[in-house]
mmCIF file of C-alpha atoms and ligand atoms in Angstrom:
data_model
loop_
_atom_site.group_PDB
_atom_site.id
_atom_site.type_symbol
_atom_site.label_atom_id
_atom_site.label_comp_id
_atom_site.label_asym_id
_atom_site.label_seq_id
_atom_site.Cartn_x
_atom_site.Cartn_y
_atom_site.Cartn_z
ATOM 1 C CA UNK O 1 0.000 0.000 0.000
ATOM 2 C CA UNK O 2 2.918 2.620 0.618
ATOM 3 C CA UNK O 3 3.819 1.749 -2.477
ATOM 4 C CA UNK O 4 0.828 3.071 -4.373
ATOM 5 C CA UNK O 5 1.014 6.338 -6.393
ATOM 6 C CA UNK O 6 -1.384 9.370 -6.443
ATOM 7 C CA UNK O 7 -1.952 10.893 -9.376
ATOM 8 C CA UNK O 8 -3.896 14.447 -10.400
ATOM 9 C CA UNK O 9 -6.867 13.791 -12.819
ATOM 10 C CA UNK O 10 -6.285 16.103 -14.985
ATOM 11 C CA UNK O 11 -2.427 16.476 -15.985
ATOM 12 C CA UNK O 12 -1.852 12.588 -14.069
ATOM 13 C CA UNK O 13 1.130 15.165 -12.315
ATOM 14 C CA UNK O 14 2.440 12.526 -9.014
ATOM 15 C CA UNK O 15 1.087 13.940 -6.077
ATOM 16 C CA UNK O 16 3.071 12.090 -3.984
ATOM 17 C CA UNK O 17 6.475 12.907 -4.587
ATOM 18 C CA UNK O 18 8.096 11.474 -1.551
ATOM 19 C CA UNK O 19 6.202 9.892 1.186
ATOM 20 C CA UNK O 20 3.116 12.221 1.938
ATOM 21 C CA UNK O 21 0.163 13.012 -0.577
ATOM 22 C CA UNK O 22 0.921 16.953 -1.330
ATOM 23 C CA UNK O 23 -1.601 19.200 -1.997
ATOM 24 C CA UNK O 24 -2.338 22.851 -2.875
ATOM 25 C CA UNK O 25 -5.465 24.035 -0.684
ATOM 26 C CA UNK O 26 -7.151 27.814 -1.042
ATOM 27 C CA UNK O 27 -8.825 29.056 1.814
ATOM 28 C CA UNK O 28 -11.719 31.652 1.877
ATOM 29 C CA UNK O 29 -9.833 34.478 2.170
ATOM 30 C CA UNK O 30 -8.024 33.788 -0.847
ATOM 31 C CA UNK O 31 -4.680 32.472 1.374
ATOM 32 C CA UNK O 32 -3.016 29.460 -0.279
ATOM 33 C CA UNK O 33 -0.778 26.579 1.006
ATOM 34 C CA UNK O 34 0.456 23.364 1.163
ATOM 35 C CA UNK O 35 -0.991 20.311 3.173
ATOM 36 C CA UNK O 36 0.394 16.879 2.836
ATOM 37 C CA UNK O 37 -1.497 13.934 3.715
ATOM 38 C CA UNK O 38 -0.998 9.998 5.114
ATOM 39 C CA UNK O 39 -1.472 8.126 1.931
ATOM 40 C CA UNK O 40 -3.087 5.749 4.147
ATOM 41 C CA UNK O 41 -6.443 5.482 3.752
ATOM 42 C CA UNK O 42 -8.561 6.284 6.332
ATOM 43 C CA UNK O 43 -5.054 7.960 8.208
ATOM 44 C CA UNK O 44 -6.018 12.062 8.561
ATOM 45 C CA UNK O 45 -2.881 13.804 10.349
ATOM 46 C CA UNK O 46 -1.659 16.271 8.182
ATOM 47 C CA UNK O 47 1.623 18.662 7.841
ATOM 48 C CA UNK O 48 0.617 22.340 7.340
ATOM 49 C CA UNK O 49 3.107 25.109 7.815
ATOM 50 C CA UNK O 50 2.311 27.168 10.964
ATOM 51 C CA UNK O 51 1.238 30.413 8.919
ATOM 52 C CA UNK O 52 -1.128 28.326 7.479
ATOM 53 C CA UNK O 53 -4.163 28.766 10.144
ATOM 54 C CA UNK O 54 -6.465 25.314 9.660
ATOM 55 C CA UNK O 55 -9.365 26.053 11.427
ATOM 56 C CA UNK O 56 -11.695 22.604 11.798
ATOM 57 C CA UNK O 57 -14.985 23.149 9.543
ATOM 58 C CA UNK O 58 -13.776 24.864 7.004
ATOM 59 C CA UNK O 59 -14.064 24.703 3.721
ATOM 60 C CA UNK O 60 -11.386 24.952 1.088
ATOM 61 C CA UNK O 61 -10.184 24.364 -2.003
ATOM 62 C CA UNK O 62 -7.830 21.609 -3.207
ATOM 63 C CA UNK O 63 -5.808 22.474 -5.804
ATOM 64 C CA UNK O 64 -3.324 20.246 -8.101
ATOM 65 C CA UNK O 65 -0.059 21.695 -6.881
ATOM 66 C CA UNK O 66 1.119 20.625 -10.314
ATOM 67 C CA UNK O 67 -1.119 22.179 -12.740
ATOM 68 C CA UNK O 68 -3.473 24.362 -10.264
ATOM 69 C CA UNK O 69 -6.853 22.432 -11.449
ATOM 70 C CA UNK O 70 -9.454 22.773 -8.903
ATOM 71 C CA UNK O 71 -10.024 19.120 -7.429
ATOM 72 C CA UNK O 72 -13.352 19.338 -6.281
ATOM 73 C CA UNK O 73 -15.498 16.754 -8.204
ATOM 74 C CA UNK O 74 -19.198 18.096 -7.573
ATOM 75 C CA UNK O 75 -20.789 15.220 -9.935
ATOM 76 C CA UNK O 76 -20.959 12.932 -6.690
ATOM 77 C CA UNK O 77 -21.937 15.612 -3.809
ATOM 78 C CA UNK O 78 -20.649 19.066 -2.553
ATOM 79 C CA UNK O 79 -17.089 19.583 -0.742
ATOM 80 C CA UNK O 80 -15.331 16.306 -1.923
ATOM 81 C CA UNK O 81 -12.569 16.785 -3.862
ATOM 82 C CA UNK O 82 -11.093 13.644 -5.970
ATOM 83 C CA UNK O 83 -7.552 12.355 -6.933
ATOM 84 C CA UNK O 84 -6.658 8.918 -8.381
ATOM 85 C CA UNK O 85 -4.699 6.404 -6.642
ATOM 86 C CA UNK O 86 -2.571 3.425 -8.400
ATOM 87 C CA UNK O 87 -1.616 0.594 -6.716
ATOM 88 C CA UNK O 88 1.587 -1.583 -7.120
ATOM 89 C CA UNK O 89 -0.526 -3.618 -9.836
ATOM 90 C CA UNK O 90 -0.752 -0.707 -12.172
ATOM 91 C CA UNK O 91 -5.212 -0.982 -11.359
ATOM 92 C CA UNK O 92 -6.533 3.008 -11.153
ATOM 93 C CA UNK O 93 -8.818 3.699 -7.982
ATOM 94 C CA UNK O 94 -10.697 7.223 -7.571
ATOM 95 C CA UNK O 95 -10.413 8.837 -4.055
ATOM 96 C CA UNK O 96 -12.889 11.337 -2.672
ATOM 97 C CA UNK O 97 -11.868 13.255 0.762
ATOM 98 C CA UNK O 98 -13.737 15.811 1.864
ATOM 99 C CA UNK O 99 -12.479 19.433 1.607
ATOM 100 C CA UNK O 100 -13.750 20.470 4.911
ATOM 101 C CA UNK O 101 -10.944 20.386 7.212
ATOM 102 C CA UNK O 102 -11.324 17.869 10.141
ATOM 103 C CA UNK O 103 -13.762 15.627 8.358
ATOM 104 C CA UNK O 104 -12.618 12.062 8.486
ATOM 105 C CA UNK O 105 -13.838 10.556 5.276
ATOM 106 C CA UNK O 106 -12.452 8.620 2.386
ATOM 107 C CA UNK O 107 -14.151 6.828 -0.430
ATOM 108 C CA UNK O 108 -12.085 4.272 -2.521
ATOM 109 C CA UNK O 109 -13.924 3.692 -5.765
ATOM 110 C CA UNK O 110 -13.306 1.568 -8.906
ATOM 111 C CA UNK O 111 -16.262 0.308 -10.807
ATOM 112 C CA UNK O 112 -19.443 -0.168 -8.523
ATOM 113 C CA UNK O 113 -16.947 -1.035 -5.813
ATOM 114 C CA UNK O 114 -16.355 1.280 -3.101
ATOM 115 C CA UNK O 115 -15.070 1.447 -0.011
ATOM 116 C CA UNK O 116 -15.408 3.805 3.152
ATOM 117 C CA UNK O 117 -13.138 5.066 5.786
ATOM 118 C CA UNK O 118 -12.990 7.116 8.323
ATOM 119 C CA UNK O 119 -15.196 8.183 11.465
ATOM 120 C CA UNK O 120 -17.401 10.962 9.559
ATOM 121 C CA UNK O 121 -17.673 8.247 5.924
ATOM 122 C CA UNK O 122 -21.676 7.937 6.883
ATOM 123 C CA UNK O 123 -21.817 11.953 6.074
ATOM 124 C CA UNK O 124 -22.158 10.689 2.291
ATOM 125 C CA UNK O 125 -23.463 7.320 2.826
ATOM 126 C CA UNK O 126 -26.539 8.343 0.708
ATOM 127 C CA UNK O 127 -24.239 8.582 -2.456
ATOM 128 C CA UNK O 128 -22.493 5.562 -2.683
ATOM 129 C CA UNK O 129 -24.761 3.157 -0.003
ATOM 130 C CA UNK O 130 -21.764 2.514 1.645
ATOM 131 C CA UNK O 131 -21.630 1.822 5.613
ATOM 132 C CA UNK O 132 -17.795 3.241 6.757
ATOM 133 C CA UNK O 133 -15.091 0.852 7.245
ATOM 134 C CA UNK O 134 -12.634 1.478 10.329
HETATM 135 ZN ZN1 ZN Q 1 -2.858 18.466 -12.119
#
């Protein structure tokens, strides 16, 4: 699993350089910075820089820190953003996470397969049908 790449939909730029998930996020106010992620699923501490105020229920924007697309996918449901995961196998997996900051959920979706993590996963349940897996 730590072996498994992240890729941006849209220019397939690795967001995971090195061993954290690294993404561009845009807050409110217009502020911008980085936030790396586990690439654990279902794993939510994060690595801000300190000027970079993350206040819990917030919304923001994740960008592609490699060609600025917006990541929010609003064909499913409001404030999840998507990325795509690979695995050591080469098979393609889309990953929601929600852009609110402190909301622990995850969906892990290929075909009608999907699977949940994270304490706050039942917050979309109605989308996908999906009870959250710890
Ligand atoms: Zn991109």
């Amino acid at each position: 699993m730590e072996n498994n790449d992240f890729v941006c939909p849209y220019c397939r730029g690795q967001l995971k350089p090195h061993v954290k998930i690294t993404l561009a996020a845009r807050k409110k106010d217009g502020t911008r910075g980085m936030i790396l992620f586990n690439p654990k699923l279902g794993e939510y501490d994060i690595y801000h820089h300190p000027s970079f105020k993350l206040v819990d229920g917030e919304l923001l924007d994740i960008l592609c820190p490699v060609c600025h697309a917006n990541l929010a996918d609003k064909t499913v449901a409001k404030n999840l953003a998507k990325i795509l995961m690979i695995d050591e196998k080469g098979e393609e997996y889309q990953i929601y996470f929600s852009e609110i900051v402190g909301m622990k959920c995850t969906y892990q979706i290929k075909g009608d397969t999907v699977e949940a993590y994270g304490e706050d996963a039942g917050e979309y349940q109605n989308y996908w049908g999906v009870s959250p897996r710890y």
